[in-house]
Tab-separated table of C-alpha atoms in Angstrom:
chain	number	residue	atom	x	y	z
A	1	MET	CA	209.352	85.358	103.726
A	2	ARG	CA	209.459	86.009	100.003
A	3	HIS	CA	205.995	84.503	99.616
A	4	HIS	CA	204.605	86.705	102.418
A	5	HIS	CA	206.157	89.810	100.826
A	6	SER	CA	204.487	89.105	97.456
A	7	ILE	CA	201.072	88.731	99.144
A	8	MET	CA	201.475	92.135	100.787
A	9	LYS	CA	202.307	93.761	97.450
A	10	CYS	CA	199.261	92.155	95.842
A	11	SER	CA	196.984	93.363	98.656
A	12	GLN	CA	198.274	96.906	98.333
A	13	TRP	CA	197.697	96.816	94.563
A	14	LEU	CA	194.112	95.593	95.016
A	15	GLN	CA	193.414	98.314	97.553
A	16	PHE	CA	194.757	100.971	95.179
A	17	SER	CA	192.650	99.624	92.302
A	18	LEU	CA	189.470	99.759	94.374
A	19	LEU	CA	190.157	103.333	95.435
A	20	SER	CA	190.840	104.340	91.834
A	21	THR	CA	187.567	102.799	90.672
A	22	LEU	CA	185.654	104.626	93.394
A	23	PHE	CA	187.242	107.930	92.363
A	24	VAL	CA	186.239	107.508	88.690
A	25	THR	CA	182.672	106.544	89.583
A	26	THR	CA	182.208	109.541	91.866
A	27	PHE	CA	183.965	112.233	89.857
A	28	GLY	CA	183.490	111.206	86.237
A	29	GLY	CA	181.508	108.080	85.407
A	30	CYS	CA	181.217	108.917	81.709
A	31	LEU	CA	182.963	110.983	79.081
A	32	PHE	CA	181.770	113.773	76.830
A	33	PRO	CA	182.876	113.507	73.169
A	34	LEU	CA	186.368	114.870	72.591
A	35	ASP	CA	185.180	117.286	69.900
A	36	TRP	CA	183.141	119.155	72.537
A	37	THR	CA	186.320	120.134	74.357
A	38	GLY	CA	186.959	123.867	74.438
A	39	ARG	CA	185.421	127.219	75.266
A	40	TRP	CA	181.894	128.021	74.099
A	41	PHE	CA	179.521	130.969	74.164
A	42	GLN	CA	175.889	130.736	75.255
A	43	SER	CA	173.443	133.625	75.356
A	44	GLY	CA	172.578	134.629	78.914
A	45	ILE	CA	175.537	132.720	80.383
A	46	GLY	CA	178.568	133.986	78.479
A	47	HIS	CA	181.638	131.809	78.090
A	48	LEU	CA	181.723	128.280	79.446
A	49	THR	CA	184.225	125.454	79.153
A	50	VAL	CA	183.650	121.784	78.389
A	51	ASN	CA	186.254	119.055	78.870
A	52	SER	CA	186.070	115.268	78.741
A	53	THR	CA	184.182	114.931	82.049
A	54	TYR	CA	182.956	118.393	83.052
A	55	PHE	CA	180.394	120.745	81.495
A	56	GLU	CA	180.739	124.173	83.104
A	57	SER	CA	177.509	125.523	84.641
A	58	LYS	CA	176.005	121.996	84.408
A	59	GLY	CA	178.227	119.523	86.223
A	60	GLU	CA	180.239	116.315	86.066
A	61	CYS	CA	179.291	113.548	83.636
A	62	VAL	CA	178.113	110.485	85.585
A	63	GLN	CA	176.006	108.508	83.094
A	64	ARG	CA	175.339	108.418	79.368
A	65	ASP	CA	172.716	106.821	77.159
A	66	GLY	CA	173.164	107.760	73.500
A	67	ASP	CA	172.758	111.542	73.236
A	68	LYS	CA	171.459	111.885	76.801
A	69	TYR	CA	173.849	112.668	79.653
A	70	ILE	CA	173.325	112.761	83.402
A	71	VAL	CA	175.462	115.371	85.126
A	72	ASN	CA	176.086	115.788	88.822
A	73	GLU	CA	176.037	119.455	89.761
A	74	ARG	CA	178.997	120.604	91.859
A	75	VAL	CA	177.254	122.024	94.900
A	76	GLU	CA	178.043	121.390	98.543
A	77	LYS	CA	174.473	121.877	99.749
A	78	ASP	CA	171.509	120.055	98.232
A	79	PRO	CA	173.419	118.158	95.498
A	80	CYS	CA	171.309	117.303	92.478
A	81	LYS	CA	171.495	115.803	89.001
A	82	ARG	CA	170.123	116.884	85.659
A	83	CYS	CA	169.592	115.277	82.268
A	84	ILE	CA	171.019	116.987	79.191
A	85	ALA	CA	169.760	115.894	75.760
A	86	VAL	CA	172.360	117.044	73.237
A	87	TYR	CA	171.965	117.702	69.507
A	88	LYS	CA	175.287	118.381	67.820
A	89	ARG	CA	174.623	120.445	64.693
A	90	HIS	CA	178.188	121.178	63.622
A	91	ASP	CA	181.706	121.240	65.073
A	92	ASN	CA	180.974	124.879	65.982
A	93	VAL	CA	177.370	124.508	67.209
A	94	ILE	CA	175.827	122.394	69.966
A	95	GLN	CA	172.179	122.604	70.958
A	96	TYR	CA	170.628	120.959	73.980
A	97	LYS	CA	167.625	120.668	76.252
A	98	GLU	CA	167.972	120.117	79.969
A	99	SER	CA	165.879	118.956	82.886
A	100	ASN	CA	165.579	120.746	86.189
A	101	CYS	CA	168.230	119.843	88.747
A	102	LEU	CA	166.587	117.025	90.716
A	103	THR	CA	167.447	114.450	93.346
A	104	TYR	CA	166.471	111.470	91.163
A	105	ASP	CA	169.155	108.911	90.327
A	106	SER	CA	167.384	107.240	87.412
A	107	LEU	CA	168.319	108.432	83.916
A	108	GLU	CA	164.795	107.636	82.758
A	109	GLU	CA	163.190	109.743	85.504
A	110	LEU	CA	165.557	112.677	85.018
A	111	CYS	CA	165.207	112.759	81.227
A	112	HIS	CA	161.428	112.410	81.477
A	113	ASP	CA	161.482	115.889	83.049
A	114	ILE	CA	162.459	117.382	79.655
A	115	MET	CA	159.362	118.570	77.800
A	116	ALA	CA	158.944	117.826	74.079
A	117	ASP	CA	158.161	121.486	73.324
A	118	GLN	CA	161.007	122.806	75.476
A	119	SER	CA	163.208	125.405	73.777
A	120	LEU	CA	166.615	124.376	72.500
A	121	LEU	CA	169.592	126.159	74.040
A	122	SER	CA	172.462	126.988	71.670
A	123	MET	CA	176.218	127.058	72.251
A	124	PHE	CA	178.695	128.449	69.719
A	125	ARG	CA	182.384	127.601	69.729
A	126	ALA	CA	184.266	130.662	70.966
A	127	ASP	CA	187.910	129.634	70.517
A	128	ASP	CA	189.496	128.261	67.344
A	129	ALA	CA	186.183	128.150	65.468
A	130	SER	CA	186.997	127.410	61.839
A	131	THR	CA	184.918	129.227	59.227
A	132	ILE	CA	183.038	127.603	56.338
A	133	PRO	CA	182.080	128.767	52.828
A	134	CYS	CA	178.884	130.814	53.099
A	135	PRO	CA	175.846	129.039	51.616
A	136	PHE	CA	174.615	131.948	49.470
A	137	LYS	CA	176.364	131.497	46.154
A	138	SER	CA	177.262	133.995	43.439
A	139	PRO	CA	176.736	137.379	45.138
A	140	PRO	CA	176.010	140.258	44.748
A	141	TYR	CA	172.388	140.094	45.876
A	142	LYS	CA	169.771	142.729	46.488
A	143	PHE	CA	167.619	142.298	49.578
A	144	SER	CA	164.851	143.913	51.573
A	145	TYR	CA	164.554	143.603	55.343
A	146	ASN	CA	161.959	144.009	58.069
A	147	ARG	CA	162.785	144.866	61.684
A	148	GLY	CA	159.218	144.990	62.888
A	149	SER	CA	158.034	148.258	61.349
A	150	GLY	CA	157.490	147.140	57.768
A	151	ASP	CA	159.510	146.073	54.746
A	152	CYS	CA	162.474	148.233	53.838
A	153	SER	CA	162.730	147.564	50.110
A	154	PHE	CA	163.479	150.961	48.570
A	155	PRO	CA	166.236	151.838	48.249
A	156	SER	CA	167.523	148.273	47.959
A	157	SER	CA	170.079	146.840	50.345
A	158	ARG	CA	172.741	144.533	48.956
A	159	ILE	CA	175.077	141.658	49.795
A	160	ASP	CA	178.560	141.542	48.287
A	161	SER	CA	181.110	138.762	48.294
A	162	CYS	CA	184.636	138.928	49.667
A	163	THR	CA	187.828	137.304	48.426
A	164	ASP	CA	187.387	134.882	51.339
A	165	ASP	CA	184.256	132.816	50.569
A	166	SER	CA	183.536	132.452	54.307
A	167	LYS	CA	182.687	136.171	54.504
A	168	LEU	CA	179.846	138.308	53.162
A	169	LEU	CA	179.337	142.063	53.339
A	170	MET	CA	175.779	143.252	53.996
A	171	TYR	CA	175.046	146.869	53.087
A	172	PHE	CA	171.826	148.008	54.764
A	173	ALA	CA	169.982	150.958	53.257
A	174	ALA	CA	167.737	153.260	55.291
A	175	CYS	CA	164.149	153.600	54.073
A	176	PRO	CA	162.771	157.104	54.742
A	177	ASP	CA	159.197	155.856	55.155
A	178	VAL	CA	160.024	152.929	57.510
A	179	THR	CA	160.917	153.672	61.130
A	180	GLY	CA	163.793	151.790	62.733
A	181	THR	CA	165.795	151.387	59.525
A	182	GLU	CA	169.272	152.801	59.138
A	183	SER	CA	172.181	152.536	56.755
A	184	GLY	CA	175.166	150.467	57.821
A	185	VAL	CA	177.574	147.682	56.915
A	186	GLU	CA	177.874	144.276	58.572
A	187	GLU	CA	180.482	141.628	57.841
A	188	LEU	CA	179.232	138.057	58.211
A	189	ASN	CA	181.718	135.311	59.073
A	190	CYS	CA	180.007	131.992	58.358
A	191	LEU	CA	180.637	129.357	61.050
A	192	ALA	CA	178.148	126.518	60.571
A	193	THR	CA	175.288	125.235	58.449
A	194	TRP	CA	172.927	122.312	58.921
A	195	LYS	CA	169.560	121.054	57.759
A	196	GLU	CA	166.666	120.106	60.013
A	197	GLY	CA	163.557	118.855	58.255
A	198	ASN	CA	162.825	121.270	55.413
A	199	SER	CA	164.670	124.141	57.091
A	200	ARG	CA	168.293	125.109	56.614
A	201	TYR	CA	170.265	127.010	59.227
A	202	LEU	CA	173.349	129.198	59.194
A	203	VAL	CA	175.292	130.496	62.199
A	204	ALA	CA	177.495	133.509	61.556
A	205	LYS	CA	179.498	135.943	63.611
A	206	ILE	CA	178.811	139.571	62.754
A	207	LYS	CA	181.385	142.328	62.730
A	208	LYS	CA	180.180	145.902	62.483
A	209	ASP	CA	182.203	147.797	65.074
A	210	LEU	CA	185.095	147.142	67.442
A	211	ASN	CA	182.978	147.392	70.604
A	212	LEU	CA	180.347	144.823	69.615
A	213	LEU	CA	179.697	142.372	72.454
A	214	GLU	CA	179.656	138.649	71.717
A	215	GLU	CA	175.995	138.582	72.775
A	216	ASP	CA	175.367	140.835	69.765
A	217	SER	CA	177.861	139.110	67.456
A	218	TYR	CA	176.480	135.590	67.036
A	219	ARG	CA	173.354	135.285	64.924
A	220	CYS	CA	171.366	132.360	63.573
A	221	PHE	CA	169.712	132.465	60.148
A	222	MET	CA	166.978	130.185	58.839
A	223	TYR	CA	166.764	130.212	55.060
A	224	TYR	CA	165.365	128.459	52.035
A	225	LYS	CA	165.370	128.980	48.294
A	226	LYS	CA	162.161	130.332	46.846
A	227	PRO	CA	160.430	127.698	44.678
A	228	GLY	CA	161.339	127.989	41.019
A	229	SER	CA	164.388	130.176	41.636
A	230	GLU	CA	168.025	129.283	42.150
A	231	LEU	CA	169.035	132.782	43.244
A	232	MET	CA	166.181	133.983	45.490
A	233	TYR	CA	166.212	133.200	49.206
A	234	GLN	CA	163.806	133.797	52.060
A	235	VAL	CA	165.897	134.474	55.181
A	236	ALA	CA	164.988	135.003	58.845
A	237	GLN	CA	167.575	136.254	61.350
A	238	SER	CA	167.484	135.728	65.112
A	239	GLY	CA	167.317	138.815	67.301
A	240	ASP	CA	169.922	137.483	69.733
A	241	ALA	CA	172.615	134.808	70.032
A	242	THR	CA	170.183	131.884	69.832
A	243	CYS	CA	168.728	129.603	67.173
């Protein structure tokens, strides 16, 4: 009787193990990196959450190959999968390309749907994003700017430093002879920098009034030092919350 009882317990344990394995395979066959966990902001979508197995607005992680992930979209009708190719730029910035949502099962087929010239989508950490020292050293600086109607260079605009080296104050001057220019102050909170090829990038969160939407707060800057000068920079700013 004792022997029979132990066999029953073993059978029940095996059955439970098989069910557990099936559950993991169906609802989370791979894991996203732990440092992705949290709430993010993406232009056009708003806030989205990522945890160890689920990428909001994309789906459940079912397969991984290096920096490519296959996600199973949570839909009751016409379920589909997509490939996400991820490029982590910084703890506060993730960029990715994605395929269409397709019925293929093969990682190779799904990821082949991503075009080489496809635009990168950018996500910025929304909660608990630590700031970094801003890359432009030894302010103050004078600068000119162009918002599509010509260079506004006189009177000069300027950048001042703050006690906190993760912040910069940008004082924009209005140029009487250039339409679309206006005086104002913006505070830049530097969140991330990285280098890609010969280009350097900065992501900052802008503060200029209390009612500024997050869509208008995050900005990406591409910059480089002018040849032969340690204190002159050429800087381009994105027009929206993308890089």
